[in-house]
Short mmCIF file of C-alpha atoms and ligand atoms in Angstrom, two decimals:
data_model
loop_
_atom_site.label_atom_id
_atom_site.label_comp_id
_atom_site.label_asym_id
_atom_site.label_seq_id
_atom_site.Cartn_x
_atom_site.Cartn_y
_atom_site.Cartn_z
CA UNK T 28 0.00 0.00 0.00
CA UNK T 29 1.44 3.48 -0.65
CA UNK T 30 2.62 5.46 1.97
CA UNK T 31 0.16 8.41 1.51
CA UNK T 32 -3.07 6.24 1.01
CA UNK T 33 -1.98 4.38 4.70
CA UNK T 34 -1.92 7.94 6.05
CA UNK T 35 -4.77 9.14 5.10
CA UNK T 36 -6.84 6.00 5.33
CA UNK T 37 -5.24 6.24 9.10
CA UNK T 38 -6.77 8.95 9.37
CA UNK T 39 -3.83 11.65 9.79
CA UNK T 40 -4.26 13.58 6.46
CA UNK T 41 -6.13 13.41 3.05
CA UNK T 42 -4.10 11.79 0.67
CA UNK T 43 -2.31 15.01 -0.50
CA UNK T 44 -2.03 15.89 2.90
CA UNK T 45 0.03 13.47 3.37
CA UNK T 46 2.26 14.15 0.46
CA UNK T 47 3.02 17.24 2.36
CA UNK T 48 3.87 15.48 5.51
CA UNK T 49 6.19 13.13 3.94
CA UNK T 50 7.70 15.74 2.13
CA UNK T 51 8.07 17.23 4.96
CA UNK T 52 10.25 14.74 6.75
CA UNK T 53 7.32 14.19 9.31
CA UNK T 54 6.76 10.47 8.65
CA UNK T 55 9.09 7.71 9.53
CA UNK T 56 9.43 4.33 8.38
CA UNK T 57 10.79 1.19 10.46
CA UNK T 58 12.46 4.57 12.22
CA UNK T 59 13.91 6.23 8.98
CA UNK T 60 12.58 9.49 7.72
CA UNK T 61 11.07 8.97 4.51
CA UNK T 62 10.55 11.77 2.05
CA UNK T 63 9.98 9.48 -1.21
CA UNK T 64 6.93 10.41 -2.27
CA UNK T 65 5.52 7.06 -3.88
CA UNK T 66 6.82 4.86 -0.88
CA UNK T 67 4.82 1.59 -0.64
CA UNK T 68 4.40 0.09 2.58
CA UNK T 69 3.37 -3.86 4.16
CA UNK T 70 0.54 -2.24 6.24
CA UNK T 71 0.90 -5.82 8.77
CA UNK T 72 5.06 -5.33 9.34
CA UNK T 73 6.18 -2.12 8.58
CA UNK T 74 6.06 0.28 11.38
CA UNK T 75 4.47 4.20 10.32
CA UNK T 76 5.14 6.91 12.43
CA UNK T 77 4.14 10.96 12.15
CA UNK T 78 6.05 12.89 14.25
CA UNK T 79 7.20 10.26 15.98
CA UNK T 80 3.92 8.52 16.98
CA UNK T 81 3.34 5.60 15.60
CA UNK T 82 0.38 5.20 13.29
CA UNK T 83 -2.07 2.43 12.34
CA UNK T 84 -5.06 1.49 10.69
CA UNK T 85 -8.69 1.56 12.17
CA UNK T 86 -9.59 -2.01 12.48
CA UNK T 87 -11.83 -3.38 10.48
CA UNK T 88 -14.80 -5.02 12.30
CA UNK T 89 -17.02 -7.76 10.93
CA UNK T 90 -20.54 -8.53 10.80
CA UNK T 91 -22.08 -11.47 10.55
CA UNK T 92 -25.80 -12.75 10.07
CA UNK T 93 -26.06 -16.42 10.65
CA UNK T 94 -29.28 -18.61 10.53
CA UNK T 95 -28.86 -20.49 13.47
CA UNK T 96 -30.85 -24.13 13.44
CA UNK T 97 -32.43 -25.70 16.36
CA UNK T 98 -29.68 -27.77 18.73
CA UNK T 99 -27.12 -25.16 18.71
CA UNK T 100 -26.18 -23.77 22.19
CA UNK T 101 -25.44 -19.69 21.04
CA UNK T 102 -21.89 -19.37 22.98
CA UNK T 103 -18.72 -19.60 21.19
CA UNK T 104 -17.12 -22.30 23.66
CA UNK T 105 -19.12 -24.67 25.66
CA UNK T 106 -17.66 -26.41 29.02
CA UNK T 107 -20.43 -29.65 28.26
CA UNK T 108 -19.22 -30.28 24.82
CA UNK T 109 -22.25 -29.14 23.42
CA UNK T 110 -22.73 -28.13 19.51
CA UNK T 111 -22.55 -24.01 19.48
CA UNK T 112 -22.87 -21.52 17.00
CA UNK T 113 -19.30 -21.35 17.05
CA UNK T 114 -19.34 -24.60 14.81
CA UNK T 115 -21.13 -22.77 12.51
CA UNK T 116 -18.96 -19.51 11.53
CA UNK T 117 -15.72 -21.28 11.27
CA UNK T 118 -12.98 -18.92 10.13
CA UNK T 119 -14.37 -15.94 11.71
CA UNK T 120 -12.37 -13.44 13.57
CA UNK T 121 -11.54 -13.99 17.16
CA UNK T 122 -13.66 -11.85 18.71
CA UNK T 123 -16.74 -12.07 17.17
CA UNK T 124 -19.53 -13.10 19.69
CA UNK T 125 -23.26 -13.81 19.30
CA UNK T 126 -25.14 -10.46 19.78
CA UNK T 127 -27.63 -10.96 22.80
CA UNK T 128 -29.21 -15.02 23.21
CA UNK T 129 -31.34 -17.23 21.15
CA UNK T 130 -32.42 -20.69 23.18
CA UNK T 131 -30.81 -23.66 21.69
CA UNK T 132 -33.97 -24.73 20.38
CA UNK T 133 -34.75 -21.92 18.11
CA UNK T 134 -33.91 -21.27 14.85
CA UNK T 135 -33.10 -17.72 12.54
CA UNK T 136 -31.41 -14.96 12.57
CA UNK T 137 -28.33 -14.48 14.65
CA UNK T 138 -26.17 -11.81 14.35
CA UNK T 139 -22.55 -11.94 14.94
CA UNK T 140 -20.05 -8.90 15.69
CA UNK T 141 -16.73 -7.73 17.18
CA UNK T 142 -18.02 -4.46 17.23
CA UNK T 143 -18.92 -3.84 21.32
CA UNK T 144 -20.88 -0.67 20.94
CA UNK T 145 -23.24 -1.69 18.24
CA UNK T 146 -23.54 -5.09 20.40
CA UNK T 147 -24.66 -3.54 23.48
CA UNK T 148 -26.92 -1.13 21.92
CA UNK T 149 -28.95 -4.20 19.68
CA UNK T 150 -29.01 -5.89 22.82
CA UNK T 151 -30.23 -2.89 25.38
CA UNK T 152 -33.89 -2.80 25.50
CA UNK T 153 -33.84 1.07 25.23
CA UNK T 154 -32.32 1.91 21.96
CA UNK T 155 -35.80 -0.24 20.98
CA UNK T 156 -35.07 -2.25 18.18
CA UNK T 157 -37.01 -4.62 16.62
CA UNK T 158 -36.78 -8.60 17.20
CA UNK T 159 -39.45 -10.34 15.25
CA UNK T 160 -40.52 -13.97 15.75
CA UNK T 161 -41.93 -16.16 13.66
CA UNK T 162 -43.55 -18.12 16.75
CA UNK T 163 -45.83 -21.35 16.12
CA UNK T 164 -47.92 -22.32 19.94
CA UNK T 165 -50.41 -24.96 20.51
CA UNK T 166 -53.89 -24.31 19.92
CA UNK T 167 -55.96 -20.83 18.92
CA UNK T 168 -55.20 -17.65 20.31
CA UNK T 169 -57.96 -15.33 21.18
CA UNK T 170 -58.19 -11.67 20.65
CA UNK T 171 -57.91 -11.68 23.83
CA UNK T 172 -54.83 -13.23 24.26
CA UNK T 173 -53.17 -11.48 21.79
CA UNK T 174 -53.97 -8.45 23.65
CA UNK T 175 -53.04 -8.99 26.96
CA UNK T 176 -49.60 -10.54 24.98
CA UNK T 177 -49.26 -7.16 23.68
CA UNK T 178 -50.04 -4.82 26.40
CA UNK T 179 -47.35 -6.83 28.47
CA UNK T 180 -46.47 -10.09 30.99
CA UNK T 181 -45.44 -10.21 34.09
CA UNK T 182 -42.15 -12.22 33.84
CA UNK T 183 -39.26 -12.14 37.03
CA UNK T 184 -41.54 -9.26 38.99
CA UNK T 185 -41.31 -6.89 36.06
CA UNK T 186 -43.69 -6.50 33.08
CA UNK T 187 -42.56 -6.79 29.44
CA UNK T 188 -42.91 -3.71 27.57
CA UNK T 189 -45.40 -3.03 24.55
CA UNK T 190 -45.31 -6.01 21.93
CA UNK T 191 -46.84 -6.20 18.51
CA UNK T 192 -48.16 -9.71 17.83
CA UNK T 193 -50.14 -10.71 14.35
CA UNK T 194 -52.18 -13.90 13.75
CA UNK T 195 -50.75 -15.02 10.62
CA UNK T 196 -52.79 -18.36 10.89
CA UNK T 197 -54.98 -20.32 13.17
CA UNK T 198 -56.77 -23.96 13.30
CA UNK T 199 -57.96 -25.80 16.50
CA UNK T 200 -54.66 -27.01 16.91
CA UNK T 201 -52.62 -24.33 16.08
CA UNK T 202 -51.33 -20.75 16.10
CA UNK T 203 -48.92 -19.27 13.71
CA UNK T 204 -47.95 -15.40 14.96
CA UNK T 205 -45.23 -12.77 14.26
CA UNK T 206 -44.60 -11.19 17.79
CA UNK T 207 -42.14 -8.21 17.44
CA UNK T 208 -40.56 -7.30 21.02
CA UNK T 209 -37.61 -4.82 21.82
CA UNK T 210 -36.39 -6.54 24.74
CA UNK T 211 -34.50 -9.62 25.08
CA UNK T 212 -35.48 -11.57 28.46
CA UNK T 213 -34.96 -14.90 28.89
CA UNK T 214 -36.69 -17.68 27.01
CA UNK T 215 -39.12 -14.18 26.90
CA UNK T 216 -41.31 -15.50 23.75
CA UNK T 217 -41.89 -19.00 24.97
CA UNK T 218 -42.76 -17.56 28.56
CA UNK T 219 -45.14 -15.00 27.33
CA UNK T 220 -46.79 -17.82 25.37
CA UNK T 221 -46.75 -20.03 28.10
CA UNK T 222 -48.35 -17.42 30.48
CA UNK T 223 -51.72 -16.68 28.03
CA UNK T 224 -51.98 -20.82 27.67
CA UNK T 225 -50.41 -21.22 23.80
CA UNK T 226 -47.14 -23.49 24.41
CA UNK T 227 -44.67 -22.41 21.93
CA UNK T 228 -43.75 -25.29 19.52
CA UNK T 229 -41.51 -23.95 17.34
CA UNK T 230 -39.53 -20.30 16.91
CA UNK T 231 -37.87 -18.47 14.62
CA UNK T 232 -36.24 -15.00 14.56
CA UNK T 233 -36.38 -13.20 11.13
CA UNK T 234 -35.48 -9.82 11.64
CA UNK T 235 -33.27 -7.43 13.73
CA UNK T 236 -34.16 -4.07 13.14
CA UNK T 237 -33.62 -3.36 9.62
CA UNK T 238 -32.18 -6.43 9.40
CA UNK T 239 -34.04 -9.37 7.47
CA UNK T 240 -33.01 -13.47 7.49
CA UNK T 241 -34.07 -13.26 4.18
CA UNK T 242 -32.54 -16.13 2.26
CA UNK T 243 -29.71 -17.09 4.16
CA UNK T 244 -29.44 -21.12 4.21
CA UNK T 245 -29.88 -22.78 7.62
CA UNK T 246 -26.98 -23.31 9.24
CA UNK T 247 -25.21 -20.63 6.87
CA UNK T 248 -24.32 -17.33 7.37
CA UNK T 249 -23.28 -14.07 5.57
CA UNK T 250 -21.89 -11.12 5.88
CA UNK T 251 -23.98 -8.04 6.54
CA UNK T 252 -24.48 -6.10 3.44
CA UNK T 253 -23.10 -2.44 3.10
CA UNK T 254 -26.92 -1.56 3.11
CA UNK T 255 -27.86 -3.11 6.07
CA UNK T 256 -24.94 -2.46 8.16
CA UNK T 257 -25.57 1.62 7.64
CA UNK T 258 -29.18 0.94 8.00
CA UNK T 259 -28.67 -0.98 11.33
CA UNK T 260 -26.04 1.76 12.43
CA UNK T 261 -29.11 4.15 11.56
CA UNK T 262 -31.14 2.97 13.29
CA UNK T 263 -29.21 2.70 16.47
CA UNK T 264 -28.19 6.05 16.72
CA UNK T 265 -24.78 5.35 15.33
CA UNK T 266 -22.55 7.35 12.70
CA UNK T 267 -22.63 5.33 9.27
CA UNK T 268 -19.01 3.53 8.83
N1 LIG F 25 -37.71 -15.68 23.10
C1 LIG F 25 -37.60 -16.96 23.47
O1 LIG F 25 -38.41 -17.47 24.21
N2 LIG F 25 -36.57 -17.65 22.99
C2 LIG F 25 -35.66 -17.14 22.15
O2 LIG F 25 -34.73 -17.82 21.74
C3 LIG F 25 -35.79 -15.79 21.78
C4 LIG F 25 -36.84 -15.08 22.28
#
């Protein structure tokens, strides 16, 4: 990589800027001044410094969205030898962790980061983002159900906050629902179910904010688009990247 494009994508000068520096006799290389314009550099050995501080690149983070199937425990190691998502995203970063928790028996999207901040806020109930559910339960729920899902459970002493929750299909037997919550409480779909008398059979997670499963395989994963990594930055209250 040349010398000015490492400086500027450092973030210590626009590219020309940078000329000037290295012209100057600012910038040092493995300790030598350099004033070559044109210098090329090994960005992962050489050592950069400006004014005799050294310099390096931002690092680049990586974002992951991974359709996590039923039976995987969502750590990244596992003291009982149980299958985890980290069996899943081999070659990964170190570093990357499951944003907030999925049981191990349900399926969809998971997203994956070693960014902290953009972590914490997904997973912190007040920045309100959007977990949908794709939840199937046993049996037909009532209008009134649905409301009293909606308008919030007690669960632990404390009541869940507002909920959106759409019949998508009913029979006798069963209910098929999206449920769209901000929070992230523990085994929090299957409780609320449990609590208005619908046992959840089987749940899915297909979006995070602006962030859809879409058509990722199960068991696959992908990285985040450009799109919906500045949407999801959006919406968090983030600067784009
Ligand atoms: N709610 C649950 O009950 N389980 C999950 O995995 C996610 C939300």
């Amino acid at each position: 990589m040349r010398l000015n494009r490492f400086l500027a994508r450092a973030g210590a000068a626009s590219r020309r800027g940078a000329d000037a520096l290295i012209e100057a006799g600012r910038v040092r290389l493995n300790g030598e001044a350099v004033t070559q314009l044109g210098t090329t550099i090994d960005p992962d050995s050489d050592v950069v410094e400006l004014d005799g501080v050294a310099v390096t690149l931002p690092q680049s983070l990586t974002y992951i969205a991974l359709n996590k199937p039923p039976g995987y425990v969502v750590t990244m190691s596992d003291p009982h030898a149980r299958r985890t998502v980290a069996d899943l995203v081999n070659g990964v970063p170190p570093g990357v962790v499951p944003v907030g928790r999925l049981d191990a028996g349900t399926e969809g999207l998971l997203i994956l980061t070693d960014d902290g901040e953009l972590a914490h806020r997904i997973a912190h109930p007040s920045y309100e983002i959007d977990k949908v559910y794709e939840v199937q339960a046993k049996g037909t729920l009532s209008e009134e159900e649905r409301l009293r899902l909606e308008a919030g459970l007690m669960l632990d002493g404390r009541i869940t906050s507002p909920a959106a929750v759409r019949v998508v299909s009913s029979t006798a037997r069963t209910t098929i629902a999206e449920m769209t919550i901000h929070e992230g409480r523990k085994r929090q779909v299957r409780r609320m179910f449990e609590l208005v008398g619908h046992p959840v059979t089987g749940l899915r997670r297909t979006r995070v904010g602006p962030v859809e499963l879409g058509d990722v395989p199960l068991g696959q994963w992908r990285y985040l688009t450009n799109d919906q990594l500045r949407a999801l930055r959006e919406a968090l209250g983030m600067s784009p990247k």
